[in-house]
Amino acid sequence: MAGSLEKEQQVVGIIEGEKLESGEGDRDMAPAAGNSIHRSGSRPQLDVSKAEIQGNVEEKYPTILLPNQSDDLSHLALDIGGSLIKLVYFSRHENQSADDKRKKSVKERLGISNGNRRSFPILGGRLHFVKFETRKINECLDFIHSKQLHCGGLESRYPDVSDQNGIIKATGGGAYKYADLFKERLGVSLDKEDEMDCLVAGANFLLKAIRHEAFTHMEGQKEFVQIDPNDLFPYLLVNIGSGVSMIKVDGDGKFERISGTNVGGGTYWGLGRLLTKCKSFDELLELSQKGDNRTMDMLVGDIYGGLDYSKIGLSASTIASSFGKTISEKKELEDYRPEDISLSLLRMISYNIGQIAYLNALRFRLKRIFFGGFFIRGHAYTMDTISFAVHFWSKGEAQAMFLRHEGFLGALGAFMSYEKHGLDDLMVHQLVERFPMGAPYTGGKIHGPPLGDLNEKISWMEKFLQKGTEITAPVPTTPLAGTTGLGGFEVPLSKGNTLRSDASALNVGVLHLVPTLEVFPLLADPKLYDPNTIDLSDHSELEYWFTILSEHLPDLVDKAVASEGGTDDAIRRGAAFARAFSAHLARLREEPAAYGKLGLANLLEMREECLREFQFVDAYRSIKQRENEASLAVLPDLLVELDSMDEETRLLTLIEGVLAANIFDWGSRACVDLYHKGTIIEIYRMSRNKMQRPWRVDDFDVFKGRMLGTRDKKMPRHKRALLFVDNSGADIVLGMLPLARELLRRGTEVVLVANSLPALNDVTAMELPDIVAEAAKHCDILRRAAEAGGLLVDAMINTSDSSKQNSSSVPLMVVENGCGSPCIDLRQVSSELAAAAKVADLVILEGMGRALHTNLNAQFKCDALKLAMVKNQRLAEKLIKGKIYDCICKYEPAN
Amino acid sequence: MDLKKAQTDPILDPNQSNYVYHLALDIGGSLAKVVYFTKDDDHFVDGEEGLSHRKALEKSNGSRQYPVLNGRLNFKKFETSKINDCVEFIKSMKLHFGGSQRQAIPGSQPIAVKATGGGAYKYADLFKERLGIILDKEDEMDCLVAGANFLLEVVHQEAFTYMGDQKQFVQIDQNDLYPYLLVNIGSGVGMIKVEGEGKFERVSGTSIGGGTFWGLGKLLTDCKSFDELLDLSYRGNNRAVDMLVGDIYGGMDYSKIGLSSTAIASSFGKAISDNREREDYKPEDIARSLLRMISNNIGQISYLNALRFGLKRIFFGGFFIRRHPFTMDTLSVAVNFWSKGEAKAMFLRHEGFLGAVGAFMSSDKHGLKELLANQVVQRTPSKLSFAVDKIIHGQPDGDESIECSVYAA
């Protein structure tokens, strides 16, 4: 009788989705000429050509469509609800790295081959989340058609079979209602999937695949909860649609609807409509923001003359009876404020759902309760109320959790119902979530015809500037202090002045599936690993970095524009980039959790991603080149100097050299200023001379002990060292290469680990072989090692023969790290790096991005040396209680 | 001792206050309940009643207690918003001058009357001012439980089930009464786990209760009273307002999860239609949908709590039920549905008066004791207990009284 099961599609006309959703569509950028590494970039880029703003740009939430992409393979699934259509589609990519010579040789060297992997290799790709309003279903059909999503899969290769016998997985009430329309317009049949199956499959996927999917929401504060995919089940999934379903989930495909309630979103909207003049669910929800339920609800204080009923722990503001106050007053409906009515209703229903959910979780001993469904819609107040209820009734023992992708559970589940959806055995480290340019502005709703090209996208950014700034202006959601008593019926705190579903909601990005990403195998405990050293949940910290990034922006734009020849086009793109990135910053400033748990590494990577979106392939290209040349020119002198030293002095000088050379960093404002004061070698020497020990963090003696041993005890050499390199120029040439050379000389294999894609002036894996080759001209050790490592392929007639002949030397190799950020998250590194790490027993991390901002506290299974110069006053104070230009030489032997 | 001869005045004459010896109040958010005792010497006792009466007397002769008084426990309620009516009633009945104190003695100590409910605090001044009586506040839940325990232990056929128009009295073994869940549906709902005399704990509750029904009902219909709203609901059909499982699945059951097509998927879920305003729905249908929503919800939360604490019986009380068959039926169906038939909802005949009865029982019953001391046993009994002989119904939904014997120990 009481049961209810229902999803949002049954609630007609409710949702005016303005929830953010990622901009649309993307594909590998056109690679720069002769730049083969971009084709193998493990984190593919957005193709913004033909991007277009959809519909009226004067609209509050115009949408971007980037139709100009040829998704090689794709799958599409739909959840057609009464108000919204949710699309999930996956675009695949060919494995384009096969003919990359460097990679090929690295693979041979490291023993990686496709044969070791699946016979049918998993292809990388992207999972897109898109929404349309159901009443504008034609736009949805156009979209599918323009992307040819309906004839996806392998059939797209064979035009004669496409457009025929196409089947699209679909769920939701509309899967029945619009079946004929899809058949007629696209020639495809909708294959209907059970709603609850989809819901559960979708939730399972998200909770397992996305690191920061689940979050708690108490008193206006979001906190992401990291859930161990191996310890996920059982859980309670509460789907609040028109009615409420409560599902106990025991595993993939193992679930049971154990309860529910008929008092759900439909009740809120239905009663709300009868009691107010609201025309939409959102309008009703928005009203609640300005409401005061005390005019409607009978509170404990009303009954007890303002006193608490403390005996049973009810405070005066606890609701004794929802709407109970209206019975004793001689007022008509019209005498009450609709705002108050809406709030009272919202609290009544949210509280009730929270209570029943908790009782059911208790009954089945489920430790986690996830709430989803359209009723929540990222609405902070609703989430707070539900959280209050769960907290109150469980006496703090249970927590309500919510999902970032909650609106897409059904569509994702339908997607998962494809037999071959390409997401089998997906691991969390293989997914990278990206928030394309439009994310801060658009609701991800797509409508209207597609835009033409990048130019139009840029114009969109230009036109959008004003609107966007307006939209992303911060909304005060600061909790009021100390108003919460015992009662779960207290007024939750997160009430802004206006409802902005995009403000309270969390953005949904594009999930990039990169099957070649792996967890770095040398992490001591991947579960405990957190890449970020700085906690950005500290507000002042966040503000500081926002300011830093904002201030650095004009300089970056100048560099980027110059790198593209300073053309008018480049100038426009630069301006558009600046706007897009500023919009991201504004969005995150307003809602730091908008894109998931925010760390400094994410912010820095986002900037690089944003540059790439506007086709700034490598903003620092010419600077890097110039500095590499200048450094290489002085390298021979340096090597002579080093060779004249005894072993012990040389080791110290080498470490000093790494630290000194690390001053050449375009990511640091202070260093950029330094550049105007001298030549590279002058600065390098000056810097090295200043390297007075002891350094702020100085484990050099321990490191030296490990390297050189003592008189009594000779230490075995390391078998293989992984050197995570940082900047181009002096940093790599005068700092890290000489250190690598020393290791090689001692018989340790060296793997230089560099970025897959450019980030600031960081050296990339693609650039390294040329630098090594150039250095090898002056150094026999480097030459033989590079040959052994297959780095000098172009110079040799037969690579494999040569490397065999020269195998007297240990090899020097280069692998890409799998990312395009100045920082590195070691949970997601390239499979090459993971393979190279298998026999490594020394890890050297160099530079602020990889050794300070991230990984300063990382623990490894092997010996680890972290080297960096702190080129930021605040960081120096914060991390090492020191000052700018202090150095860190942190050595941690393997346990 | 023949008490019948001692008093001759008719009970129903409000101007005669002679018979009122004891009084207790429960002033809730919506209703004020009064329980008072009148001596019952002049009522005719017809054959059958007399028989049962005598039986009761005989039965108790074996014990060390002895019957000292026959009389009636009377139950009366007022809307709290019309608290003045209640004050006037008490004034007219001179109820507060119970026992031997027939007349208020100017300058004497004010009389204390046991009272419970939030209004005992809120209206304390009013009672002091208007009637010169002090409301002696008793804890609400103590009273509720004491009242329920008294009724369940003492009143034969107090508890009953109600399913599909079938009312069935449940005989409860006094020795097997505890623990039970007491769900008191007043303006809000309190759920109390009762383990014995004075042993209980409020384990849960919900703010969606009688006040919600009446409050929302008042806003949605033009009803002027709770009872009117209840009457409306009886004539309504919730299909017009509620979204049923069948509405979603094209008239089919969602058998996979055991939901019939008539199960409510979403209360008021059909009221979201763009082109229908409140005026376009029948108030009857709205009232019915509202009643079902609230009853259903209370039934569900009650069952979940009973399950949680392993309580085998759930008693529903409080003014919301009002012996309204449809309300009871909905609650029963909800408990039956959620427990898959394993639990049954039970109701109390005096469901609205638990608190007032409890307050009555919690007092030391000075009025009665004085009466007895003066007229009956010549000494003040240390303890009084009651045996119920007969329930005399008043108007449907109106006030009623219980004929009972008072025993002194």
mmCIF file with all atom_site columns, C-alpha atoms in Angstrom, chain B residues 269-350:
data_model
loop_
_atom_site.group_PDB
_atom_site.id
_atom_site.type_symbol
_atom_site.label_atom_id
_atom_site.label_alt_id
_atom_site.label_comp_id
_atom_site.label_asym_id
_atom_site.label_entity_id
_atom_site.label_seq_id
_atom_site.pdbx_PDB_ins_code
_atom_site.Cartn_x
_atom_site.Cartn_y
_atom_site.Cartn_z
_atom_site.occupancy
_atom_site.B_iso_or_equiv
_atom_site.pdbx_formal_charge
_atom_site.auth_seq_id
_atom_site.auth_comp_id
_atom_site.auth_asym_id
_atom_site.auth_atom_id
_atom_site.pdbx_PDB_model_num
ATOM 1  C CA . GLY B 1 269 ? 1.891   13.183  -6.662  1.00 0.00 ? 269 GLY B CA 1
ATOM 2  C CA . LYS B 1 270 ? -0.940  13.710  -9.090  1.00 0.00 ? 270 LYS B CA 1
ATOM 3  C CA . ALA B 1 271 ? -1.584  17.211  -7.905  1.00 0.00 ? 271 ALA B CA 1
ATOM 4  C CA . ILE B 1 272 ? 1.331   18.541  -9.877  1.00 0.00 ? 272 ILE B CA 1
ATOM 5  C CA . SER B 1 273 ? -0.608  18.838  -13.067 1.00 0.00 ? 273 SER B CA 1
ATOM 6  C CA . ASP B 1 274 ? -0.144  22.205  -14.693 1.00 0.00 ? 274 ASP B CA 1
ATOM 7  C CA . ASN B 1 275 ? -3.721  22.916  -15.482 1.00 0.00 ? 275 ASN B CA 1
ATOM 8  C CA . ARG B 1 276 ? -5.496  22.011  -12.293 1.00 0.00 ? 276 ARG B CA 1
ATOM 9  C CA . GLU B 1 277 ? -5.705  24.331  -9.352  1.00 0.00 ? 277 GLU B CA 1
ATOM 10 C CA . ARG B 1 278 ? -6.707  23.564  -5.824  1.00 0.00 ? 278 ARG B CA 1
ATOM 11 C CA . GLU B 1 279 ? -10.302 24.484  -6.564  1.00 0.00 ? 279 GLU B CA 1
ATOM 12 C CA . ASP B 1 280 ? -10.422 21.793  -9.212  1.00 0.00 ? 280 ASP B CA 1
ATOM 13 C CA . TYR B 1 281 ? -9.922  19.015  -6.706  1.00 0.00 ? 281 TYR B CA 1
ATOM 14 C CA . LYS B 1 282 ? -12.692 17.757  -4.483  1.00 0.00 ? 282 LYS B CA 1
ATOM 15 C CA . PRO B 1 283 ? -12.028 18.565  -0.849  1.00 0.00 ? 283 PRO B CA 1
ATOM 16 C CA . GLU B 1 284 ? -13.134 15.044  -0.017  1.00 0.00 ? 284 GLU B CA 1
ATOM 17 C CA . ASP B 1 285 ? -10.361 13.599  -2.149  1.00 0.00 ? 285 ASP B CA 1
ATOM 18 C CA . ILE B 1 286 ? -7.795  15.921  -0.658  1.00 0.00 ? 286 ILE B CA 1
ATOM 19 C CA . ALA B 1 287 ? -8.871  15.046  2.867   1.00 0.00 ? 287 ALA B CA 1
ATOM 20 C CA . ARG B 1 288 ? -8.691  11.374  2.093   1.00 0.00 ? 288 ARG B CA 1
ATOM 21 C CA . SER B 1 289 ? -5.297  11.581  0.513   1.00 0.00 ? 289 SER B CA 1
ATOM 22 C CA . LEU B 1 290 ? -4.035  13.565  3.459   1.00 0.00 ? 290 LEU B CA 1
ATOM 23 C CA . LEU B 1 291 ? -5.394  11.089  5.947   1.00 0.00 ? 291 LEU B CA 1
ATOM 24 C CA . ARG B 1 292 ? -3.892  8.175   4.123   1.00 0.00 ? 292 ARG B CA 1
ATOM 25 C CA . MET B 1 293 ? -0.548  9.858   3.797   1.00 0.00 ? 293 MET B CA 1
ATOM 26 C CA . ILE B 1 294 ? -0.316  10.597  7.476   1.00 0.00 ? 294 ILE B CA 1
ATOM 27 C CA . SER B 1 295 ? -1.725  7.308   8.744   1.00 0.00 ? 295 SER B CA 1
ATOM 28 C CA . ASN B 1 296 ? 0.478   5.371   6.409   1.00 0.00 ? 296 ASN B CA 1
ATOM 29 C CA . ASN B 1 297 ? 3.544   7.204   7.520   1.00 0.00 ? 297 ASN B CA 1
ATOM 30 C CA . ILE B 1 298 ? 2.822   6.807   11.202  1.00 0.00 ? 298 ILE B CA 1
ATOM 31 C CA . GLY B 1 299 ? 2.113   3.131   10.701  1.00 0.00 ? 299 GLY B CA 1
ATOM 32 C CA . GLN B 1 300 ? 5.399   2.646   8.911   1.00 0.00 ? 300 GLN B CA 1
ATOM 33 C CA . ILE B 1 301 ? 7.578   4.488   11.378  1.00 0.00 ? 301 ILE B CA 1
ATOM 34 C CA . SER B 1 302 ? 5.831   2.730   14.259  1.00 0.00 ? 302 SER B CA 1
ATOM 35 C CA . TYR B 1 303 ? 6.425   -0.659  12.769  1.00 0.00 ? 303 TYR B CA 1
ATOM 36 C CA . LEU B 1 304 ? 10.084  0.087   12.098  1.00 0.00 ? 304 LEU B CA 1
ATOM 37 C CA . ASN B 1 305 ? 10.532  1.148   15.682  1.00 0.00 ? 305 ASN B CA 1
ATOM 38 C CA . ALA B 1 306 ? 8.694   -1.855  17.084  1.00 0.00 ? 306 ALA B CA 1
ATOM 39 C CA . LEU B 1 307 ? 10.923  -4.041  14.964  1.00 0.00 ? 307 LEU B CA 1
ATOM 40 C CA . ARG B 1 308 ? 13.990  -2.262  16.128  1.00 0.00 ? 308 ARG B CA 1
ATOM 41 C CA . PHE B 1 309 ? 13.251  -2.884  19.776  1.00 0.00 ? 309 PHE B CA 1
ATOM 42 C CA . GLY B 1 310 ? 11.641  -6.263  19.337  1.00 0.00 ? 310 GLY B CA 1
ATOM 43 C CA . LEU B 1 311 ? 8.227   -5.120  20.568  1.00 0.00 ? 311 LEU B CA 1
ATOM 44 C CA . LYS B 1 312 ? 5.412   -7.404  19.657  1.00 0.00 ? 312 LYS B CA 1
ATOM 45 C CA . ARG B 1 313 ? 2.508   -5.068  20.223  1.00 0.00 ? 313 ARG B CA 1
ATOM 46 C CA . ILE B 1 314 ? 1.874   -1.609  18.929  1.00 0.00 ? 314 ILE B CA 1
ATOM 47 C CA . PHE B 1 315 ? -0.897  0.399   20.501  1.00 0.00 ? 315 PHE B CA 1
ATOM 48 C CA . PHE B 1 316 ? -2.021  3.512   18.788  1.00 0.00 ? 316 PHE B CA 1
ATOM 49 C CA . GLY B 1 317 ? -3.602  6.222   20.801  1.00 0.00 ? 317 GLY B CA 1
ATOM 50 C CA . GLY B 1 318 ? -4.123  9.940   20.740  1.00 0.00 ? 318 GLY B CA 1
ATOM 51 C CA . PHE B 1 319 ? -6.857  12.170  19.491  1.00 0.00 ? 319 PHE B CA 1
ATOM 52 C CA . PHE B 1 320 ? -5.948  11.798  15.828  1.00 0.00 ? 320 PHE B CA 1
ATOM 53 C CA . ILE B 1 321 ? -7.520  8.381   15.704  1.00 0.00 ? 321 ILE B CA 1
ATOM 54 C CA . ARG B 1 322 ? -10.798 9.366   17.235  1.00 0.00 ? 322 ARG B CA 1
ATOM 55 C CA . ARG B 1 323 ? -12.153 5.920   16.658  1.00 0.00 ? 323 ARG B CA 1
ATOM 56 C CA . HIS B 1 324 ? -12.354 6.938   13.053  1.00 0.00 ? 324 HIS B CA 1
ATOM 57 C CA . PRO B 1 325 ? -12.608 3.664   11.184  1.00 0.00 ? 325 PRO B CA 1
ATOM 58 C CA . PHE B 1 326 ? -10.777 4.862   8.139   1.00 0.00 ? 326 PHE B CA 1
ATOM 59 C CA . THR B 1 327 ? -7.868  6.166   10.142  1.00 0.00 ? 327 THR B CA 1
ATOM 60 C CA . MET B 1 328 ? -7.590  2.950   12.058  1.00 0.00 ? 328 MET B CA 1
ATOM 61 C CA . ASP B 1 329 ? -7.907  0.950   8.915   1.00 0.00 ? 329 ASP B CA 1
ATOM 62 C CA . THR B 1 330 ? -5.126  2.875   7.216   1.00 0.00 ? 330 THR B CA 1
ATOM 63 C CA . LEU B 1 331 ? -2.838  2.523   10.192  1.00 0.00 ? 331 LEU B CA 1
ATOM 64 C CA . SER B 1 332 ? -3.595  -1.183  10.355  1.00 0.00 ? 332 SER B CA 1
ATOM 65 C CA . VAL B 1 333 ? -2.987  -1.638  6.675   1.00 0.00 ? 333 VAL B CA 1
ATOM 66 C CA . ALA B 1 334 ? 0.297   0.227   6.910   1.00 0.00 ? 334 ALA B CA 1
ATOM 67 C CA . VAL B 1 335 ? 1.525   -1.894  9.786   1.00 0.00 ? 335 VAL B CA 1
ATOM 68 C CA . ASN B 1 336 ? 0.308   -5.003  8.034   1.00 0.00 ? 336 ASN B CA 1
ATOM 69 C CA . PHE B 1 337 ? 1.978   -3.981  4.779   1.00 0.00 ? 337 PHE B CA 1
ATOM 70 C CA . TRP B 1 338 ? 5.336   -3.079  6.208   1.00 0.00 ? 338 TRP B CA 1
ATOM 71 C CA . SER B 1 339 ? 5.469   -6.026  8.561   1.00 0.00 ? 339 SER B CA 1
ATOM 72 C CA . LYS B 1 340 ? 4.323   -8.375  5.828   1.00 0.00 ? 340 LYS B CA 1
ATOM 73 C CA . GLY B 1 341 ? 1.457   -9.392  8.067   1.00 0.00 ? 341 GLY B CA 1
ATOM 74 C CA . GLU B 1 342 ? 3.564   -10.117 11.083  1.00 0.00 ? 342 GLU B CA 1
ATOM 75 C CA . ALA B 1 343 ? 2.512   -7.196  13.198  1.00 0.00 ? 343 ALA B CA 1
ATOM 76 C CA . LYS B 1 344 ? -0.907  -5.800  13.948  1.00 0.00 ? 344 LYS B CA 1
ATOM 77 C CA . ALA B 1 345 ? -1.917  -2.338  14.911  1.00 0.00 ? 345 ALA B CA 1
ATOM 78 C CA . MET B 1 346 ? -3.992  -2.153  18.074  1.00 0.00 ? 346 MET B CA 1
ATOM 79 C CA . PHE B 1 347 ? -6.087  0.665   19.320  1.00 0.00 ? 347 PHE B CA 1
ATOM 80 C CA . LEU B 1 348 ? -7.373  1.837   22.634  1.00 0.00 ? 348 LEU B CA 1
ATOM 81 C CA . ARG B 1 349 ? -10.942 2.731   23.255  1.00 0.00 ? 349 ARG B CA 1
ATOM 82 C CA . HIS B 1 350 ? -9.980  5.720   25.306  1.00 0.00 ? 350 HIS B CA 1
#
